Short mmCIF file of C-alpha atoms in Angstrom, two decimals:
data_model
loop_
_atom_site.label_atom_id
_atom_site.label_comp_id
_atom_site.label_asym_id
_atom_site.label_seq_id
_atom_site.Cartn_x
_atom_site.Cartn_y
_atom_site.Cartn_z
CA MET A 1 103.64 78.12 63.49
CA LEU A 2 106.16 76.87 66.04
CA GLU A 3 104.28 73.60 66.57
CA GLU A 4 105.01 72.75 62.96
CA THR A 5 108.70 73.71 62.91
CA GLY A 6 109.80 72.21 66.24
CA PRO A 7 111.24 73.66 69.45
CA ASP A 8 114.71 74.10 67.94
CA GLN A 9 113.21 76.97 65.96
CA LEU A 10 112.19 78.85 69.12
CA PRO A 11 114.79 81.69 68.93
CA ALA A 12 113.92 82.42 65.30
CA TYR A 13 110.19 82.20 66.07
CA MET A 14 110.46 84.64 68.97
CA ALA A 15 112.60 87.02 66.92
CA MET A 16 109.91 86.97 64.24
CA LEU A 17 107.21 87.83 66.80
CA ALA A 18 109.30 90.73 68.07
CA ALA A 19 110.00 92.10 64.59
CA HIS A 20 106.33 91.95 63.67
CA ALA A 21 105.36 93.59 66.96
CA GLN A 22 107.82 96.43 66.49
CA ALA A 23 106.47 97.14 63.01
CA ALA A 24 102.88 96.98 64.30
CA ALA A 25 103.69 99.33 67.18
CA GLN A 26 105.00 101.92 64.74
CA ALA A 27 101.80 101.64 62.70
CA LEU A 28 99.54 101.78 65.77
CA ALA A 29 101.17 104.90 67.23
CA THR A 30 99.42 107.11 64.67
CA GLN A 31 96.10 105.28 64.34
CA THR A 32 92.91 107.13 65.13
CA SER A 33 91.05 106.49 68.35
CA GLU A 34 87.95 105.56 66.34
CA LYS A 35 89.75 102.78 64.48
CA LYS A 36 91.29 101.33 67.66
CA SER A 37 87.92 101.41 69.43
CA ASP A 38 86.21 99.79 66.46
CA ALA A 39 88.66 96.89 66.61
CA LEU A 40 87.74 96.24 70.25
CA ARG A 41 84.01 96.38 69.56
CA GLN A 42 84.42 93.99 66.63
CA ALA A 43 86.43 91.62 68.85
CA ALA A 44 83.67 91.69 71.49
CA LYS A 45 81.09 90.78 68.84
CA ILE A 46 83.19 87.90 67.51
CA ILE A 47 83.89 86.47 70.98
CA ALA A 48 80.17 86.57 71.80
CA GLU A 49 79.37 84.79 68.54
CA LYS A 50 81.93 82.05 69.25
CA LYS A 51 81.00 81.65 72.92
CA ASP A 52 79.99 77.99 72.69
CA GLU A 53 83.20 76.98 70.93
CA ILE A 54 85.30 78.90 73.46
CA LEU A 55 83.47 77.24 76.36
CA ARG A 56 83.99 73.75 74.89
CA ILE A 57 87.72 74.28 74.53
CA ASN A 58 87.99 75.76 77.99
CA GLU A 59 85.96 72.94 79.57
CA THR A 60 88.42 70.39 78.16
CA GLU A 61 91.36 72.25 79.70
CA VAL A 62 89.59 72.72 83.03
CA GLU A 63 88.80 68.98 83.22
CA ALA A 64 92.44 68.16 82.47
CA ALA A 65 93.61 70.54 85.23
CA GLU A 66 91.20 68.94 87.73
CA ALA A 67 92.42 65.48 86.74
CA ARG A 68 95.98 66.59 87.47
CA GLY A 69 94.90 67.67 90.95
CA GLN A 70 95.28 71.42 90.48
CA GLN A 71 94.16 73.56 93.41
CA ALA A 72 90.54 74.73 93.32
CA SER A 73 91.63 78.38 93.30
CA PHE A 74 93.84 77.73 90.26
CA VAL A 75 91.01 75.97 88.42
CA ASP A 76 88.65 78.83 89.26
CA ARG A 77 91.06 81.34 87.69
CA MET A 78 91.30 79.39 84.43
CA GLN A 79 87.62 78.50 84.12
CA LEU A 80 85.29 80.38 81.79
CA THR A 81 81.53 80.48 82.15
CA PRO A 82 78.88 82.18 80.01
CA ALA A 83 78.83 85.01 82.54
CA ARG A 84 82.61 85.42 82.43
CA ILE A 85 82.60 85.53 78.64
CA THR A 86 79.92 88.21 78.83
CA ASP A 87 82.18 90.10 81.24
CA ILE A 88 85.08 89.83 78.76
CA CYS A 89 82.92 91.27 75.99
CA GLU A 90 81.61 94.06 78.20
CA SER A 91 85.15 94.88 79.26
CA LEU A 92 86.16 95.25 75.60
CA LYS A 93 83.27 97.64 75.00
CA LYS A 94 84.15 99.69 78.09
CA ILE A 95 87.77 100.02 77.01
CA ALA A 96 86.61 101.03 73.53
CA ASP A 97 84.50 103.81 75.06
CA LEU A 98 87.30 105.19 77.24
CA PRO A 99 89.16 108.35 76.19
CA ASP A 100 92.25 107.69 74.11
CA PRO A 101 95.31 108.26 76.33
CA VAL A 102 97.62 108.92 73.37
CA GLY A 103 98.32 112.51 72.30
CA GLN A 104 97.06 114.07 75.52
CA VAL A 105 98.83 117.27 76.59
CA ILE A 106 99.93 116.51 80.15
CA ARG A 107 101.55 119.89 80.75
CA GLU A 108 102.46 122.97 78.76
CA TRP A 109 104.61 126.00 79.50
CA SER A 110 106.85 128.60 77.92
CA VAL A 111 110.14 130.24 78.85
CA GLN A 112 111.48 133.77 78.52
CA ASN A 113 113.09 133.26 75.09
CA GLY A 114 109.71 132.40 73.57
CA LEU A 115 110.11 128.62 73.30
CA GLU A 116 106.85 126.80 73.94
CA PHE A 117 106.84 123.33 75.53
CA GLN A 118 104.26 120.56 75.67
CA ARG A 119 104.56 117.23 77.44
CA VAL A 120 102.49 114.85 75.29
CA SER A 121 101.50 111.25 76.08
CA THR A 122 102.80 108.58 73.69
CA PRO A 123 102.63 104.77 73.53
CA ILE A 124 105.39 102.76 75.22
CA GLY A 125 105.94 100.53 72.17
CA VAL A 126 106.07 96.73 72.41
CA ILE A 127 104.72 95.23 75.63
CA ALA A 128 105.26 91.58 76.57
CA VAL A 129 102.62 90.25 78.96
CA ILE A 130 103.56 87.00 80.71
CA TYR A 131 100.70 85.48 82.65
CA GLU A 132 99.42 82.23 84.02
CA SER A 133 96.13 80.53 83.29
CA ARG A 134 93.69 83.43 83.33
CA PRO A 135 91.91 83.45 79.94
CA ASN A 136 90.51 86.96 80.41
CA VAL A 137 94.06 88.38 80.57
CA THR A 138 94.57 87.39 76.93
CA VAL A 139 91.81 89.77 75.88
CA ASP A 140 92.25 92.46 78.54
CA ALA A 141 95.97 92.82 77.88
CA ALA A 142 95.54 92.92 74.12
CA ALA A 143 92.70 95.44 74.33
CA LEU A 144 94.51 97.81 76.69
CA ALA A 145 97.65 97.62 74.58
CA ILE A 146 95.84 98.39 71.33
CA LYS A 147 93.76 101.25 72.74
CA SER A 148 96.92 102.84 74.16
CA GLY A 149 98.73 102.45 70.83
CA ASN A 150 101.05 99.61 71.86
CA ALA A 151 101.72 96.23 70.29
CA ALA A 152 101.41 93.21 72.60
CA ILE A 153 103.15 89.85 72.75
CA LEU A 154 101.10 87.54 74.97
CA ARG A 155 102.50 84.48 76.70
CA GLY A 156 99.92 82.58 78.74
CA GLY A 157 100.13 79.47 80.88
CA SER A 158 100.31 76.00 79.36
CA GLU A 159 97.24 74.74 81.25
CA CYS A 160 95.00 77.14 79.37
CA ILE A 161 96.88 77.65 76.12
CA GLU A 162 94.12 76.44 73.80
CA THR A 163 91.58 78.77 75.41
CA ALA A 164 94.04 81.63 75.08
CA LYS A 165 94.61 80.79 71.42
CA ILE A 166 90.96 80.90 70.43
CA LEU A 167 90.37 84.14 72.35
CA HIS A 168 93.43 85.59 70.64
CA ALA A 169 92.16 84.47 67.23
CA CYS A 170 88.84 86.22 67.89
CA PHE A 171 90.67 89.37 68.93
CA CYS A 172 92.86 89.36 65.82
CA GLU A 173 89.77 88.94 63.66
CA GLY A 174 88.51 92.15 65.23
CA LEU A 175 91.78 93.89 64.38
CA ILE A 176 91.59 92.77 60.77
CA THR A 177 87.94 93.82 60.48
CA ALA A 178 88.91 97.32 61.67
CA ASP A 179 91.83 97.41 59.20
CA LEU A 180 94.51 97.32 61.89
CA PRO A 181 97.59 95.06 61.68
CA ALA A 182 96.88 91.58 63.04
CA TYR A 183 100.46 91.49 64.35
CA ALA A 184 99.54 94.23 66.82
CA ALA A 185 98.53 91.47 69.24
CA GLN A 186 100.45 88.19 68.98
CA ILE A 187 100.38 85.11 71.16
CA VAL A 188 103.35 82.85 71.88
CA ALA A 189 101.96 79.57 70.57
CA THR A 190 104.13 77.28 72.68
CA ALA A 191 104.33 76.23 76.30
CA ASP A 192 108.14 76.07 76.13
CA ARG A 193 109.48 77.89 79.21
CA ASP A 194 112.48 79.08 77.19
CA ALA A 195 110.13 81.45 75.38
CA VAL A 196 109.78 83.40 78.62
CA GLY A 197 113.55 83.68 78.93
CA LEU A 198 113.81 85.07 75.40
CA LEU A 199 111.13 87.66 76.12
CA LEU A 200 112.90 88.70 79.31
CA GLY A 201 116.12 89.13 77.36
CA GLY A 202 114.42 91.82 75.28
CA LEU A 203 114.70 90.09 71.88
CA ASP A 204 117.40 92.40 70.52
CA ASN A 205 115.95 95.49 72.24
CA LYS A 206 112.55 95.08 70.57
CA ILE A 207 110.66 94.60 73.88
CA ASP A 208 110.04 97.89 75.70
CA LEU A 209 108.20 96.64 78.79
CA VAL A 210 107.43 93.31 80.46
CA ILE A 211 104.35 92.86 82.62
CA PRO A 212 104.08 89.57 84.54
CA ARG A 213 100.74 88.54 85.98
CA GLY A 214 100.70 85.37 87.98
CA GLY A 215 102.05 83.54 90.99
CA LYS A 216 105.07 84.30 93.11
CA SER A 217 107.45 82.02 91.22
CA LEU A 218 106.59 83.56 87.85
CA VAL A 219 106.94 87.15 89.03
CA ALA A 220 110.14 86.38 90.94
CA ARG A 221 111.66 84.84 87.82
CA VAL A 222 110.72 87.87 85.75
CA GLN A 223 112.16 90.30 88.28
CA VAL A 224 115.44 88.37 88.47
CA GLU A 225 115.96 87.63 84.75
CA ALA A 226 114.49 90.63 82.96
CA ARG A 227 116.84 92.83 80.95
CA VAL A 228 114.04 95.27 80.13
CA PRO A 229 111.78 97.36 82.42
CA VAL A 230 109.23 95.36 84.46
CA LEU A 231 105.88 96.45 85.88
CA SER A 232 104.66 93.94 88.46
CA HIS A 233 103.69 92.91 91.94
CA LEU A 234 105.11 89.92 93.78
CA ASP A 235 102.44 89.08 96.38
CA GLY A 236 98.96 90.19 97.30
CA ILE A 237 99.14 90.07 101.10
CA CYS A 238 96.12 92.31 101.67
CA HIS A 239 94.71 93.44 105.04
CA VAL A 240 91.34 94.46 106.43
CA TYR A 241 91.43 96.47 109.66
CA LEU A 242 88.31 96.63 111.86
CA ASP A 243 88.61 99.79 113.92
CA ARG A 244 87.08 100.44 117.35
CA ASP A 245 84.56 102.73 115.61
CA ALA A 246 83.56 100.19 112.99
CA ASP A 247 79.93 99.37 112.29
CA ILE A 248 79.60 95.66 113.04
CA GLU A 249 77.34 94.90 110.06
CA LYS A 250 79.82 96.57 107.72
CA ALA A 251 82.70 94.81 109.46
CA VAL A 252 81.13 91.41 108.83
CA SER A 253 80.07 92.02 105.22
CA ILE A 254 83.31 93.75 104.14
CA THR A 255 85.52 91.10 105.76
CA LEU A 256 83.48 88.26 104.27
CA ASN A 257 83.54 89.77 100.79
CA SER A 258 87.23 90.72 100.98
CA LYS A 259 88.19 87.13 101.79
CA MET A 260 85.58 84.87 100.26
CA ARG A 261 84.17 86.49 97.11
CA ARG A 262 87.03 84.94 95.15
CA THR A 263 89.87 83.61 97.26
CA GLY A 264 92.27 83.13 94.35
CA VAL A 265 92.54 86.76 93.23
CA CYS A 266 95.38 89.04 94.27
CA GLY A 267 92.98 91.46 95.97
CA ALA A 268 91.64 88.82 98.36
CA ALA A 269 92.26 89.67 102.02
CA GLU A 270 94.78 87.37 103.71
CA THR A 271 94.96 88.99 107.17
CA LEU A 272 92.26 90.51 109.35
CA LEU A 273 93.28 93.05 111.99
CA ILE A 274 90.88 93.94 114.81
CA ASP A 275 91.22 96.73 117.36
CA ARG A 276 91.95 95.03 120.66
CA GLU A 277 89.45 97.31 122.43
CA ARG A 278 86.51 95.77 120.53
CA LEU A 279 87.92 92.33 119.85
CA PRO A 280 85.48 90.52 122.21
CA GLU A 281 82.53 92.17 120.50
CA MET A 282 83.58 92.01 116.85
CA LEU A 283 85.43 88.71 116.57
CA PRO A 284 82.48 86.33 117.22
CA PRO A 285 80.13 87.55 114.44
CA VAL A 286 82.97 87.96 111.94
CA ALA A 287 84.40 84.52 112.69
CA ALA A 288 80.95 82.92 112.53
CA ALA A 289 80.26 84.42 109.08
CA LEU A 290 83.65 83.29 107.77
CA ARG A 291 83.18 79.76 109.12
CA ARG A 292 79.75 79.49 107.51
CA ALA A 293 81.38 80.41 104.21
CA GLY A 294 83.96 77.64 104.66
CA CYS A 295 86.97 79.71 105.69
CA GLU A 296 89.72 78.29 107.90
CA LEU A 297 90.82 80.74 110.61
CA ARG A 298 94.20 81.19 112.29
CA GLY A 299 94.73 83.72 115.06
CA ASP A 300 97.21 85.19 117.51
CA HIS A 301 97.04 84.58 121.27
CA ALA A 302 94.42 87.28 121.96
CA VAL A 303 92.18 85.90 119.21
CA THR A 304 92.42 82.24 120.23
CA GLU A 305 91.75 83.16 123.86
CA ILE A 306 88.34 84.48 122.85
CA ASP A 307 87.67 81.73 120.30
CA PRO A 308 89.60 78.50 121.08
CA GLU A 309 88.29 76.89 117.89
CA ILE A 310 90.53 79.19 115.88
CA ALA A 311 93.92 77.60 115.13
CA HIS A 312 97.07 79.28 116.46
CA ALA A 313 98.81 81.39 113.83
CA ILE A 314 102.56 81.11 113.38
CA GLU A 315 104.98 83.75 112.10
CA LEU A 316 104.74 82.40 108.54
CA ASP A 317 100.99 83.12 108.42
CA TRP A 318 101.53 86.89 108.49
CA HIS A 319 103.80 86.58 105.45
CA THR A 320 101.54 84.23 103.44
CA GLU A 321 99.38 84.92 100.41
CA TYR A 322 97.03 81.95 100.84
CA LEU A 323 94.88 82.36 97.70
CA GLU A 324 92.63 79.84 99.45
CA PRO A 325 89.83 80.04 102.05
CA VAL A 326 92.29 80.65 104.90
CA LEU A 327 92.51 83.88 106.90
CA SER A 328 94.90 84.94 109.66
CA ILE A 329 93.57 87.24 112.41
CA ALA A 330 95.49 89.51 114.78
CA ALA A 331 94.52 91.93 117.53
CA VAL A 332 96.20 95.34 117.27
CA GLU A 333 96.43 98.47 119.40
CA GLY A 334 94.16 100.77 117.44
CA VAL A 335 94.90 102.34 114.07
CA VAL A 336 98.54 102.94 115.00
CA GLY A 337 98.95 99.22 115.66
CA ALA A 338 97.19 98.36 112.40
CA ILE A 339 99.46 100.65 110.39
CA SER A 340 102.52 99.18 112.14
CA HIS A 341 101.44 95.59 111.39
CA ILE A 342 100.75 96.44 107.74
CA ARG A 343 104.13 98.15 107.36
CA GLN A 344 105.82 95.04 108.67
CA PHE A 345 103.93 92.36 106.75
CA SER A 346 102.12 93.88 103.77
CA SER A 347 103.27 93.36 100.20
CA GLY A 348 102.11 96.87 99.36
CA HIS A 349 99.06 95.76 97.36
CA THR A 350 95.70 96.64 98.98
CA GLU A 351 94.53 97.47 102.51
CA SER A 352 91.13 98.49 103.88
CA ILE A 353 89.92 100.13 107.08
CA VAL A 354 86.37 99.71 108.39
CA THR A 355 85.41 102.63 110.63
CA GLU A 356 82.78 105.33 111.07
CA ASN A 357 85.43 107.75 112.37
CA ALA A 358 86.53 109.98 109.48
CA GLY A 359 89.64 111.16 111.31
CA THR A 360 90.80 107.61 112.00
CA ALA A 361 90.09 106.65 108.41
CA GLN A 362 92.22 109.54 107.15
CA LYS A 363 95.05 108.57 109.49
CA PHE A 364 94.98 105.06 108.01
CA LEU A 365 94.75 106.27 104.40
CA ASP A 366 97.67 108.64 104.95
CA GLY A 367 99.79 106.25 107.00
CA VAL A 368 99.51 103.08 104.92
CA ASP A 369 101.86 103.12 101.92
CA SER A 370 100.25 100.52 99.68
CA ALA A 371 99.22 100.83 96.05
CA ILE A 372 95.52 100.84 96.99
CA VAL A 373 93.97 101.92 100.30
CA LEU A 374 90.23 101.80 100.96
CA HIS A 375 87.79 103.06 103.58
CA ASN A 376 84.66 101.02 104.30
CA ALA A 377 85.02 98.94 101.14
CA SER A 378 86.12 95.43 100.21
CA THR A 379 89.70 94.77 99.12
CA GLN A 380 88.23 92.90 96.15
CA PHE A 381 87.63 96.28 94.50
CA ALA A 382 91.36 96.15 93.66
CA ASP A 383 90.57 95.73 90.00
CA GLY A 384 90.94 98.03 87.01
CA GLY A 385 87.38 97.39 85.87
CA GLU A 386 86.06 98.50 89.25
CA PHE A 387 88.23 101.62 89.00
CA GLY A 388 86.47 102.60 85.77
CA MET A 389 89.46 101.58 83.64
CA GLY A 390 87.49 98.97 81.69
CA ALA A 391 90.09 96.34 82.62
CA GLU A 392 93.66 96.04 83.81
CA ILE A 393 96.78 94.14 82.89
CA GLY A 394 97.73 93.81 86.54
CA ILE A 395 98.32 95.64 89.81
CA ALA A 396 101.68 97.38 90.09
CA THR A 397 103.08 97.67 93.61
CA GLY A 398 106.35 99.38 92.79
CA ARG A 399 106.88 103.10 93.08
CA LEU A 400 108.09 104.00 89.60
CA HIS A 401 106.02 104.79 86.50
CA ALA A 402 102.74 103.20 87.63
CA ARG A 403 101.13 102.06 90.87
CA GLY A 404 97.87 100.20 91.40
CA PRO A 405 95.75 98.91 88.49
CA VAL A 406 97.61 99.15 85.19
CA GLY A 407 95.19 100.49 82.60
CA LEU A 408 95.38 102.73 79.57
CA GLU A 409 97.14 105.71 81.14
CA GLU A 410 99.76 103.48 82.73
CA LEU A 411 100.62 102.02 79.31
CA THR A 412 101.77 105.38 78.00
CA THR A 413 104.91 107.43 78.47
CA TYR A 414 105.49 110.96 77.16
CA LYS A 415 107.67 113.09 74.97
CA THR A 416 108.35 116.81 75.14
CA VAL A 417 107.39 118.82 72.06
CA VAL A 418 109.21 122.16 71.72
CA ARG A 419 108.05 124.91 69.33
CA GLY A 420 110.22 127.87 68.47
CA ASP A 421 110.60 130.69 65.98
CA GLY A 422 114.25 130.61 65.08
CA GLN A 423 115.72 130.59 68.60
CA ILE A 424 119.34 129.45 68.99
CA ARG A 425 121.18 128.85 72.22
CA PRO A 426 123.92 131.40 73.03
#
């Protein structure tokens, strides 16, 4: 291990991980769906059996983070509980039960000379996942990679590295039990930031895709330095729009859940838009519910006129992913105004409209160009598990290859298989 050989051995260590991953990816590409699924079920069983040990290790790291003065939202993301470990195990089982995305015929056709064509899904290869202190990502990323026939190199945050290591060890035990290569999912066992740079450099073309999952500084670094394809999102500046035809009870409950269920997740709402026509009626109950939940409110002039206790928002607020119990509120001129505001300030992640008017809802869903758009539902549904994907590696907000939750399908590419009977090209 790197800890035993010293940081000067980092390039050789990373090269070794990449070589092992490439060999494992080649072996995984032709494994049966049953064997891959069995590995995930075995990993779920082992994690459940070692729950107490995992919680002890995680508690030590959480206490250390609190002692360093880490933000509450950060600590929440890194903390495991018995319920969260159960969720990790259930996620593994759900992914195991999902259809195998590899070998699916996406399209087939023939041409006049008799050649027959099939576009068939295939694994991407070696995927490097760089993430901050979210222990569940260690397991989710490994599981999605294995089920889709890819090898994974996992690099988690230093604050939670010991938790990541034990979860990874449990996962690898599941691989071995199912007679799959343990190197199919490897963890970078060092907090050295230079390891990230080596991954982004592609490790002699052995890394096929990099997926960052974390804060703005991490994702920005990946996008600037990467020499291999990247699948990522930079910010989660998500909006909830309360339309003039919104049901007030739904408006209150959806806004409250979108913001306060978990403020530190990328699908948490950061800006609330309210149709100016119903602002006097809708703002008071929504603001009261948010205040009771401990949320700080900042509003534009129209909002603070109605509720002077709300702080005045500044331009920066509309551009900010708080990841804390803070919400900015703006009055807009109907759905057209909401769409215009979102186009100007959204990061393209997730937006929701609350309305009982189907036509208005459709106008919003068509007009907002974000990865996820919802009608009468919380933005916190921006999650691969909630989409029926079992889990996700992250939310992609770009426009190429994948968009929205990155699950099994998004971790495949395709090749074209051509069958002939002696045809030659004139």
